[in-house]
Short mmCIF file of C-alpha atoms in Angstrom, two decimals:
data_model
loop_
_atom_site.label_atom_id
_atom_site.label_comp_id
_atom_site.label_asym_id
_atom_site.label_seq_id
_atom_site.Cartn_x
_atom_site.Cartn_y
_atom_site.Cartn_z
CA UNK S 127 26.74 -50.56 -36.18
CA UNK S 128 25.50 -47.13 -37.05
CA UNK S 129 22.67 -44.79 -35.27
CA UNK S 130 20.27 -42.99 -37.76
CA UNK S 131 21.08 -39.10 -37.71
CA UNK S 132 17.73 -38.37 -38.03
CA UNK S 133 16.29 -36.99 -34.94
CA UNK S 134 12.74 -37.21 -34.38
CA UNK S 135 11.01 -34.16 -33.00
CA UNK S 136 7.68 -35.08 -32.19
CA UNK S 137 6.38 -37.22 -29.64
CA UNK S 138 4.40 -40.70 -30.45
CA UNK S 139 1.08 -39.79 -29.64
CA UNK S 140 -0.10 -41.18 -26.39
CA UNK S 141 -3.40 -42.83 -26.01
CA UNK S 142 -5.21 -39.90 -25.13
CA UNK S 143 -4.65 -38.28 -28.40
CA UNK S 144 -5.11 -41.39 -30.37
CA UNK S 145 -8.67 -41.57 -28.73
CA UNK S 146 -9.92 -38.21 -29.77
CA UNK S 147 -13.27 -37.65 -30.36
CA UNK S 148 -14.78 -37.01 -33.72
CA UNK S 149 -14.98 -33.14 -33.66
CA UNK S 150 -18.63 -33.15 -34.71
CA UNK S 151 -19.24 -35.20 -31.53
CA UNK S 152 -17.31 -32.52 -29.80
CA UNK S 153 -19.30 -29.91 -31.27
CA UNK S 154 -22.80 -31.24 -30.61
CA UNK S 155 -21.65 -31.49 -27.05
CA UNK S 156 -21.60 -27.71 -27.12
CA UNK S 157 -24.10 -25.45 -25.17
CA UNK S 158 -26.39 -23.76 -27.81
CA UNK S 159 -26.34 -20.35 -26.50
CA UNK S 160 -29.30 -19.22 -28.82
CA UNK S 161 -33.20 -18.37 -28.27
CA UNK S 162 -35.18 -21.92 -28.90
CA UNK S 163 -37.93 -19.71 -31.41
CA UNK S 164 -34.63 -18.54 -33.73
CA UNK S 165 -33.05 -22.17 -34.31
CA UNK S 166 -33.39 -23.77 -37.55
CA UNK S 167 -30.56 -26.11 -37.77
CA UNK S 168 -28.95 -27.52 -34.72
CA UNK S 169 -25.66 -25.54 -33.64
CA UNK S 170 -22.84 -28.49 -34.13
CA UNK S 171 -24.16 -28.58 -38.19
CA UNK S 172 -23.61 -24.52 -38.29
CA UNK S 173 -20.15 -24.69 -37.10
CA UNK S 174 -19.23 -27.56 -38.79
CA UNK S 175 -20.37 -26.27 -42.01
CA UNK S 176 -18.43 -22.75 -41.10
CA UNK S 177 -15.22 -24.96 -40.06
CA UNK S 178 -15.19 -26.36 -43.31
CA UNK S 179 -15.60 -23.35 -45.34
CA UNK S 180 -12.84 -21.36 -43.69
CA UNK S 181 -10.75 -24.91 -44.53
CA UNK S 182 -12.00 -24.34 -48.22
CA UNK S 183 -10.64 -20.84 -48.01
CA UNK S 184 -13.70 -18.62 -47.58
CA UNK S 185 -13.02 -16.11 -45.21
CA UNK S 186 -15.74 -13.52 -44.54
CA UNK S 187 -19.11 -14.48 -43.19
CA UNK S 188 -20.79 -13.88 -46.61
CA UNK S 189 -18.41 -15.99 -48.19
CA UNK S 190 -19.16 -18.90 -45.57
CA UNK S 191 -22.87 -18.48 -46.29
CA UNK S 192 -22.22 -18.57 -49.89
CA UNK S 193 -20.30 -21.81 -49.66
CA UNK S 194 -22.57 -23.75 -47.99
CA UNK S 195 -25.59 -22.76 -49.87
CA UNK S 196 -23.19 -24.56 -52.91
CA UNK S 197 -22.63 -27.43 -51.14
CA UNK S 198 -24.30 -30.85 -51.91
CA UNK S 199 -27.76 -31.64 -50.58
CA UNK S 200 -26.01 -34.86 -49.50
CA UNK S 201 -23.41 -33.16 -46.92
CA UNK S 202 -26.32 -31.09 -45.50
CA UNK S 203 -28.28 -33.97 -44.77
CA UNK S 204 -25.57 -35.90 -43.35
CA UNK S 205 -24.51 -32.86 -41.08
CA UNK S 206 -28.39 -31.96 -40.54
CA UNK S 207 -28.77 -28.53 -41.67
#
């Protein structure tokens, strides 16, 4: 009986890694440092929108804002913006 020559370079995920909370839930748990009077959108929605824009290739703040404006209304409603 021969053994495979392929070596597994990564360890199987443990229970903690398999049960990671969703990114939106993690972002919602962050404290919001902004003044209450200046808030229009929840912090988690702003951060999630920015993260998606960066993953889509937007880099400068202006490009991130433009990406967010071009997004569909259903995504913005789902994220709470």
